[in-house]
């Protein structure tokens, strides 16, 4: 039976550490860390995500600076809101909640965020820093995967890793992080021929294809560590990932569940990015180095 990569439990443990780090740094910093989530429009799913992030902030002592602009906000109004948050001394992390309403161009807006306050780690400069192995906030989902693996003593060094998916949000930074951890990495995508022959070579398989239950027992070699990033709502209710968990559980060495695997770690890494930025700005001794991927 596969070891359960329990992201929910690990996220709860990490929240305790983040809380302690904040308490220890308060005297030197003179204020709590601050995260600003900028939401435009009324997408109901985004409202739920933002509320969850704000609740997580409240649990550990990060101040939330929620900013909500109407769906008809202009590009210039959003730019101005971002610039105000860049200049706000109380804010250590900024997140622009995607997707944006139609008519707004996300690329120049994301580029406007101060790279050192880029809580999502998706600014072009921070992706470049990841590529070059330089310090900077890392993309939350793949960083959360790396922390989950490390927590279970799964060292990618020397292993054959396969990442299914090459998005800027997940697949690409995931491949770079695994490579930085000395895995030998193959990236598969929608044009990959004979996917099974590639995924069967994996000792660590990360699936971020956004295709419900596409990976089954015949895609892996028994003993593989499988991380399922995908998250989908089943038409009949409930959630599933990109892998057929019931097929993989008996043969994989480890498997992340959906829900309760990568999802909770993504939110936690947002908090890590914010608290680490706060520590660096105020020269607070960092006790979270093992979470900095
Ligand atoms: P994208 O749709 O942006 O990217 C999907 C990637 O998978 C693309 O590179 C695509 O290839 C590739 N792909 C699609 N179909 C196949 C296929 N049949 N075989 C091989 N590769 C394929 O998705 P994201 O990266 O944003 O997200 C992936 C999944 O992860 C989604 O289910 C999303 O909901 C989930 N997610 C979960 C998070 C969490 O916290 N748990 C956070 C972020 C995402 P190509 O480039 O050729 O199109």
Coordinates of C-alpha atoms and ligand atoms in Angstrom, one line a residue, residues 49 140-142 163-172 187-192 195 207-212 214-215 228-232 240-242 258 261-267, ligand 1:
X49 CA -10.0 30.7 -2.8
X140 CA 3.8 27.8 -4.6
X141 CA 2.5 24.5 -6.0
X142 CA 5.8 22.9 -7.1
X163 CA 6.7 15.7 -14.9
X164 CA 3.5 15.4 -17.0
X165 CA 2.6 19.0 -17.9
X166 CA 4.7 22.0 -18.9
X167 CA 2.6 25.0 -17.7
X168 CA 4.4 28.1 -16.3
X169 CA 2.2 27.6 -13.2
X170 CA 3.2 24.1 -12.4
X171 CA 5.0 21.8 -14.9
X172 CA 7.9 24.0 -15.9
X187 CA 8.9 16.7 -19.2
X188 CA 5.9 15.2 -21.0
X189 CA 3.1 17.2 -22.6
X190 CA 0.1 16.9 -24.9
X191 CA 2.3 16.3 -27.9
X192 CA 4.4 13.5 -26.2
X195 CA 3.4 8.7 -22.8
X207 CA 1.3 14.7 -12.8
X208 CA 0.0 18.2 -13.6
X209 CA -1.9 17.7 -16.9
X210 CA -5.3 18.8 -15.8
X211 CA -6.9 15.7 -17.2
X212 CA -9.1 13.8 -14.8
X214 CA -5.6 10.0 -17.0
X215 CA -2.8 8.1 -15.3
X228 CA -1.0 14.1 -8.2
X229 CA -1.3 17.9 -8.8
X230 CA -4.6 17.8 -10.7
X231 CA -7.8 18.7 -9.1
X232 CA -11.2 18.2 -10.7
X240 CA -10.5 13.6 -8.2
X241 CA -7.0 14.2 -9.5
X242 CA -5.1 13.4 -12.7
X258 CA -6.8 14.5 -3.9
X261 CA -2.4 16.4 -0.9
X262 CA -0.8 19.2 -3.0
X263 CA -3.8 21.6 -2.6
X264 CA -3.2 22.5 1.1
X265 CA 0.6 22.8 0.5
X266 CA 0.0 25.4 -2.2
X267 CA -1.7 27.7 0.3
Ligands
LIG1 P1 -2.5 23.8 -17.8 O1 -3.8 23.4 -18.5 O2 -2.0 25.1 -17.9 O3 -1.4 22.8 -18.3 C1 -1.6 21.4 -18.5 C2 -0.3 20.8 -19.1 O4 -0.6 19.4 -19.2 C3 0.1 21.4 -20.4 O5 1.5 21.5 -20.5 C4 -0.4 20.3 -21.4 O6 0.4 20.2 -22.6 C5 -0.3 19.0 -20.6 N1 -1.2 18.0 -21.0 C6 -2.5 18.2 -21.3 N2 -3.1 17.0 -21.7 C7 -2.1 16.1 -21.7 C8 -2.0 14.7 -22.0 N3 -3.1 14.1 -22.4 N4 -0.8 14.1 -21.9 C9 0.3 14.8 -21.5 N5 0.3 16.1 -21.2 C10 -0.9 16.7 -21.3 O7 -2.8 23.3 -16.3 P2 -2.0 23.7 -14.9 O8 -0.5 23.3 -15.1 O9 -2.3 25.1 -14.6 O10 -2.7 22.7 -13.9 C11 -2.7 21.3 -14.1 C12 -3.6 20.7 -13.1 O11 -3.2 21.0 -11.8 C13 -5.1 21.2 -13.2 O12 -5.9 20.1 -12.9 C14 -5.2 22.3 -12.1 O13 -6.5 22.4 -11.6 C15 -4.3 21.6 -11.1 N6 -3.7 22.6 -10.1 C16 -3.7 22.3 -8.8 C17 -3.1 23.1 -7.9 C18 -3.2 22.7 -6.5 O14 -2.9 23.5 -5.6 N7 -3.5 21.4 -6.2 C19 -2.5 24.4 -8.3 C20 -2.4 24.6 -9.7 C21 -3.0 23.7 -10.6 P3 0.6 21.3 -23.7 O15 1.6 22.3 -23.1 O16 1.2 20.6 -24.8 O17 -0.7 22.0 -23.9

